[in-house]
PDB file of C-alpha atoms in Angstrom:
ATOM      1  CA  UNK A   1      20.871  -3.609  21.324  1.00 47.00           C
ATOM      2  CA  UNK A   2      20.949   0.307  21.238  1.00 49.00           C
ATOM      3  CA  UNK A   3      22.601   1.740  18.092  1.00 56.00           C
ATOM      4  CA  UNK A   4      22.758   5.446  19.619  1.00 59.00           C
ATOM      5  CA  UNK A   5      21.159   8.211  17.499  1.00 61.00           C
ATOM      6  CA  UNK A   6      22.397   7.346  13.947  1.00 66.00           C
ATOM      7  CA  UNK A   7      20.540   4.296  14.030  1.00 74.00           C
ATOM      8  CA  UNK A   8      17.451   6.871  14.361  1.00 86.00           C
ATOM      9  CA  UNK A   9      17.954   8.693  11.412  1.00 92.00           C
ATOM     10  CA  UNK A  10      14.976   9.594   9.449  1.00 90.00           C
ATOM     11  CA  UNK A  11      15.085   7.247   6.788  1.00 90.00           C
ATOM     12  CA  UNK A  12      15.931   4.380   9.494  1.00 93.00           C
ATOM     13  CA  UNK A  13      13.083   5.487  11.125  1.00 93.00           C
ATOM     14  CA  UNK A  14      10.811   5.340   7.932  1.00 92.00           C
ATOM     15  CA  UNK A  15      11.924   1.762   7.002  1.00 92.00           C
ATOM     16  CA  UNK A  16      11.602   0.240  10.372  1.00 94.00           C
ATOM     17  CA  UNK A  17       7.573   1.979  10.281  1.00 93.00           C
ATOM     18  CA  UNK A  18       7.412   0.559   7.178  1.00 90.00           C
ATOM     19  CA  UNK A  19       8.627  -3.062   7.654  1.00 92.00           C
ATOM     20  CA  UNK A  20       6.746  -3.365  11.275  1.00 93.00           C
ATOM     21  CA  UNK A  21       3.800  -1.926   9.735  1.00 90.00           C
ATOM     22  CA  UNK A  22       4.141  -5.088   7.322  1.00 87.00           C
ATOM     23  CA  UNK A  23       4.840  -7.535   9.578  1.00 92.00           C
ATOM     24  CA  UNK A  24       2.018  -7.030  11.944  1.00 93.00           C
ATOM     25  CA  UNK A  25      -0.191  -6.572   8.969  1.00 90.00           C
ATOM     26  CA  UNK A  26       1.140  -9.990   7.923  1.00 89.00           C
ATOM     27  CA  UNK A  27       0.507 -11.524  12.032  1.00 92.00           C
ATOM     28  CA  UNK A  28      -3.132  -9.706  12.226  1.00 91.00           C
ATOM     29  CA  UNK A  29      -4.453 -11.132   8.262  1.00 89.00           C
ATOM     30  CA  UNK A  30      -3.368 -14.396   9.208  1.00 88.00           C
ATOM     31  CA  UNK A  31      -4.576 -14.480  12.739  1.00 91.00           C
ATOM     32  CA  UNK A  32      -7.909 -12.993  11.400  1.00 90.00           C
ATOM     33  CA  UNK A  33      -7.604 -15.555   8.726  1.00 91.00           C
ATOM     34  CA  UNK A  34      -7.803 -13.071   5.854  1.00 90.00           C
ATOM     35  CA  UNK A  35      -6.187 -14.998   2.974  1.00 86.00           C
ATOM     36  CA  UNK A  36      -4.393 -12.301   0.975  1.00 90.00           C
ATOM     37  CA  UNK A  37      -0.719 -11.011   1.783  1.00 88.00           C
ATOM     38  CA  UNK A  38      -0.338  -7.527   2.589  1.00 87.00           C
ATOM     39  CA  UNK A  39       0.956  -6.860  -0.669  1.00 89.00           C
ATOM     40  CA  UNK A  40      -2.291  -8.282  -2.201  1.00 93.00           C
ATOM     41  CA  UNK A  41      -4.312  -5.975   0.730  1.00 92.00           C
ATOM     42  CA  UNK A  42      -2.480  -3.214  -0.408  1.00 90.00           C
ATOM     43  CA  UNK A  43      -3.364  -3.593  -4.075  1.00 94.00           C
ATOM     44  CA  UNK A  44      -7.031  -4.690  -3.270  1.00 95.00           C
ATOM     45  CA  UNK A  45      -7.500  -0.988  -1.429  1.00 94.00           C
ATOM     46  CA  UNK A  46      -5.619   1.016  -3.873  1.00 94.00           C
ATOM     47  CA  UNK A  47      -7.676  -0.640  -6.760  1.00 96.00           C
ATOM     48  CA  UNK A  48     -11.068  -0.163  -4.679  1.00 96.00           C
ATOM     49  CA  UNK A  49     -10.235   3.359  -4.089  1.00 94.00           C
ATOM     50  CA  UNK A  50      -9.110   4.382  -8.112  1.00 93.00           C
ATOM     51  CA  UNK A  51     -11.125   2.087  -9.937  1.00 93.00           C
ATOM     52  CA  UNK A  52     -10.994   2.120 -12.314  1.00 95.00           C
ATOM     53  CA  UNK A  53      -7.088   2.455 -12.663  1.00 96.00           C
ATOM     54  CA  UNK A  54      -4.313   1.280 -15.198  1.00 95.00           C
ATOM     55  CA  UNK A  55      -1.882  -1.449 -14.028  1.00 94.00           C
ATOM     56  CA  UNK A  56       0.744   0.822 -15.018  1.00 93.00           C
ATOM     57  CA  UNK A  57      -0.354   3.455 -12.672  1.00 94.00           C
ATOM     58  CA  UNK A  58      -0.998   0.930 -10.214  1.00 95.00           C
ATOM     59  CA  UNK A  59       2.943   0.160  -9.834  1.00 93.00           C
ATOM     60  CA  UNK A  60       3.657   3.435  -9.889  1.00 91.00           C
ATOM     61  CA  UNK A  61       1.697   4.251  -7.045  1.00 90.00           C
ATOM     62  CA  UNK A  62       2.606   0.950  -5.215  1.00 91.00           C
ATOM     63  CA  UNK A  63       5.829   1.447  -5.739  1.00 87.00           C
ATOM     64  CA  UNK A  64       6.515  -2.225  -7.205  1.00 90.00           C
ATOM     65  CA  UNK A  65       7.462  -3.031 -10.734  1.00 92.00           C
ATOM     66  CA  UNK A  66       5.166  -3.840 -13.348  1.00 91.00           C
ATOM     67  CA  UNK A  67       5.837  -7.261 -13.192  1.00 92.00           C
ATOM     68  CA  UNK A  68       5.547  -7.972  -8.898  1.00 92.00           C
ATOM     69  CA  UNK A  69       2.561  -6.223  -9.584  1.00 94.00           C
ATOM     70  CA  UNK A  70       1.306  -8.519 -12.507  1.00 94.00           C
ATOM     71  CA  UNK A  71       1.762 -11.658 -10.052  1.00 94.00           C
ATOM     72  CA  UNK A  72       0.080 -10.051  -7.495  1.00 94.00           C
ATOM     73  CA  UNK A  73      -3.255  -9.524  -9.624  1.00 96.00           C
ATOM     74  CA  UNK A  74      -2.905 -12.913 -10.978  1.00 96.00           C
ATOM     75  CA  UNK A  75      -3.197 -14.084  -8.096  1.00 95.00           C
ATOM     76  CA  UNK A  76      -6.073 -11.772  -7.049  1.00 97.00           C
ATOM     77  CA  UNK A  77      -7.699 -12.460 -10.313  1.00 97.00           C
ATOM     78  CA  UNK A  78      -7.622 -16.240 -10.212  1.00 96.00           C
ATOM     79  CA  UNK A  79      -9.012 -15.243  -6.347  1.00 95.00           C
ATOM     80  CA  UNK A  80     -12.324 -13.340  -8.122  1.00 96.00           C
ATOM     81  CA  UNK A  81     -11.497 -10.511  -6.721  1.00 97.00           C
ATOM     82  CA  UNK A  82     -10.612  -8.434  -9.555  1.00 97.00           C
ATOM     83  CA  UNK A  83     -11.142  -7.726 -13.509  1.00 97.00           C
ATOM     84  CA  UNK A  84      -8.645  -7.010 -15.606  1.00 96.00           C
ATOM     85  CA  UNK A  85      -9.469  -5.383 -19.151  1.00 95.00           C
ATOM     86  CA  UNK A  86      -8.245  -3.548 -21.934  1.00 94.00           C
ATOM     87  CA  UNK A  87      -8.099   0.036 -21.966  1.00 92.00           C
ATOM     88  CA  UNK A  88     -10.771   1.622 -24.326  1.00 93.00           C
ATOM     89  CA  UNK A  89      -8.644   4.594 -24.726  1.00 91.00           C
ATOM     90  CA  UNK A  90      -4.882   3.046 -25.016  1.00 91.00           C
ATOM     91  CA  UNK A  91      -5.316  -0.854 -26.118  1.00 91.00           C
ATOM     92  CA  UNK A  92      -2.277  -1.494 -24.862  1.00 91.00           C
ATOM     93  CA  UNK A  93      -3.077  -0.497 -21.270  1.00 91.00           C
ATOM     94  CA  UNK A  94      -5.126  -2.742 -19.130  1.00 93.00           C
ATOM     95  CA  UNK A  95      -7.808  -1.460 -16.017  1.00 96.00           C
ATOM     96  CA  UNK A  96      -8.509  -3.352 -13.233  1.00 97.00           C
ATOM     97  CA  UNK A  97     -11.639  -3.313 -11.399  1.00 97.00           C
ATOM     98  CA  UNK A  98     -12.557  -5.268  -7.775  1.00 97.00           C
ATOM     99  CA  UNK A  99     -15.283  -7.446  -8.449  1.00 97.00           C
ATOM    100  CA  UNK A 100     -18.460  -7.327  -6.373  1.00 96.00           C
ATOM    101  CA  UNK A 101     -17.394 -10.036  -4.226  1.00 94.00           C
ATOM    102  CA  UNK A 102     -14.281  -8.423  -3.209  1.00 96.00           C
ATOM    103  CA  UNK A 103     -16.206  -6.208  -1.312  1.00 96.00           C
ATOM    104  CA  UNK A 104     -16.328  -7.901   2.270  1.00 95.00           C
ATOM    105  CA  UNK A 105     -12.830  -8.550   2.366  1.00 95.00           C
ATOM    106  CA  UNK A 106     -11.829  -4.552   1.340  1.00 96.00           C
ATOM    107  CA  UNK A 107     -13.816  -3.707   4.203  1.00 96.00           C
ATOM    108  CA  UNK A 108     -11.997  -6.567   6.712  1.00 95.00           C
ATOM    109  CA  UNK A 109      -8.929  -5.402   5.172  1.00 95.00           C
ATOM    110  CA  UNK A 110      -9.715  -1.625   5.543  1.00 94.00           C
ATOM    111  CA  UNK A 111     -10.617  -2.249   9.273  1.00 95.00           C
ATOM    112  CA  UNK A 112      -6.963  -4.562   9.762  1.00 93.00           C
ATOM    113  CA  UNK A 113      -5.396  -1.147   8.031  1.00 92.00           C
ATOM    114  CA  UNK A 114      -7.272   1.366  10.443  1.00 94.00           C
ATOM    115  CA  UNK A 115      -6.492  -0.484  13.589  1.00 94.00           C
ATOM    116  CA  UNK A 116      -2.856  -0.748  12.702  1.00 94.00           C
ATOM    117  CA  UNK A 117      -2.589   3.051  12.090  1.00 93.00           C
ATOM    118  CA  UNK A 118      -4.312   3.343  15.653  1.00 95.00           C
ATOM    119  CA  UNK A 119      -1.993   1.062  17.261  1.00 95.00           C
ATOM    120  CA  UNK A 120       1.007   3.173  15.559  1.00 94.00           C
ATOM    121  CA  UNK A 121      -0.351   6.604  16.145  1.00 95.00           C
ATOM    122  CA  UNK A 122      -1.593   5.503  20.070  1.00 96.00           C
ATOM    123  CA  UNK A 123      -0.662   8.620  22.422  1.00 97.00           C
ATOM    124  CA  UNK A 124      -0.565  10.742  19.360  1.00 97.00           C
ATOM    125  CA  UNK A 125      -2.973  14.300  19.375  1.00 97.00           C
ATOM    126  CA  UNK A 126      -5.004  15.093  16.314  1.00 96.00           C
ATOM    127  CA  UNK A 127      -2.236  17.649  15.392  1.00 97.00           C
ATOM    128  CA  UNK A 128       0.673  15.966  15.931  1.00 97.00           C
ATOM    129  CA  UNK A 129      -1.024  13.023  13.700  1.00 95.00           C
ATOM    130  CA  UNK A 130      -1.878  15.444  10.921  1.00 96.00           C
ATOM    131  CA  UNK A 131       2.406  17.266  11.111  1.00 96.00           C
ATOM    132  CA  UNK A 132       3.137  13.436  10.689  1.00 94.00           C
ATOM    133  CA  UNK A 133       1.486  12.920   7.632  1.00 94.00           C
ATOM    134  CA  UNK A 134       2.364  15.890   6.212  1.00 96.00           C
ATOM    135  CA  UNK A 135       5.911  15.915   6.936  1.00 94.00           C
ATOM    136  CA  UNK A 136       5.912  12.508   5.538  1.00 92.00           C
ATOM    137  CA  UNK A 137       4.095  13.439   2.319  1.00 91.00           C
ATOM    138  CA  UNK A 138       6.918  16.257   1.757  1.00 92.00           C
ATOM    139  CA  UNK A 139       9.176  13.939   2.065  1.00 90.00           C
ATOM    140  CA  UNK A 140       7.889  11.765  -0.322  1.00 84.00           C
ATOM    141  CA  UNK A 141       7.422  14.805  -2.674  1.00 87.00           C
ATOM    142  CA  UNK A 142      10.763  15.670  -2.323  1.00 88.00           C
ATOM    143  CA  UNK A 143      12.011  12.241  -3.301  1.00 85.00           C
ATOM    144  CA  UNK A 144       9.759  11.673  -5.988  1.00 82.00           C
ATOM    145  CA  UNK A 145      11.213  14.825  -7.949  1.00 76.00           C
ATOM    146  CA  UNK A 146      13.363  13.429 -11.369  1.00 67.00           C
ATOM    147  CA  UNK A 147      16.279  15.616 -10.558  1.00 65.00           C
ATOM    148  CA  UNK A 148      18.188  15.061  -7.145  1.00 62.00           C
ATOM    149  CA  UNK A 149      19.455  18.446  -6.029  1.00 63.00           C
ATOM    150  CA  UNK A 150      23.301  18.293  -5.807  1.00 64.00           C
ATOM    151  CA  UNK A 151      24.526  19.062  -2.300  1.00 60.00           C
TER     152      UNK A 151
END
């Protein structure tokens, strides 16, 4: 069913990318029988890529709150696929850490992710790929800022 052009509106455009990009990463982990959800995938990378990193940031950067996140590494932790411990320099803080044995399945995981963004970006050149990501990053910049400009 065609919506005409406000159905393409930028931010339509960036939700509908977003929730395909989790559905087929949903279809492609299970078909591949990776047993984590993409939420989980997404965590395992981030953590692999900053660890060590607080939970709190963690959220943040996922964009979750503190508590989706907290099930999520349960659930990862009961797995043995990542440490959780206190902060040396803030007790109240906790790090997490992938365990060694996480490794094989961040690199399954990482090569689910690339595909994906290969499939999405098919027919794409290298600059058109790289104006993508950095339109999108300004965009996210631009929303992330504490004051909203008034109009």
């Amino acid at each position: 069913m065609d919506q005409g052009p406000a159905a393409d509106t930028t931010a339509n455009l960036v939700f509908e990318l977003a929730r395909l990009f989790r559905r087929r990463m949903d279809e492609v982990l299970s078909a591949e029988r990776i047993e984590v959800t993409p939420a989980e995938g997404r965590a395992l990378l981030r953590i692999a890529r900053a660890e060590p990193i607080r939970q709190s940031a963690l959220a943040e950067q996922m964009g979750v709150e503190p508590m989706t996140l907290s099930g999520l590494l349960d659930r990862l932790e009961r797995a043995g696929l990542i440490v959780r411990a206190t902060d040396p320099a803030d007790r109240r803080a906790k790090l997490v850490r992938t365990r060694p044995e996480a490794s094989a399945l961040i690199d399954r995981i990482e090569a689910v992710a690339g595909r994906l963004r290969e499939q999405a970006a098919h027919g794409l050149g290298p600059a058109e790929r790289e104006t993508a990501r950095r339109v999108l990053a300004r965009m996210r910049k631009n929303l992330s800022a504490e004051i909203l400009e008034p109009a």
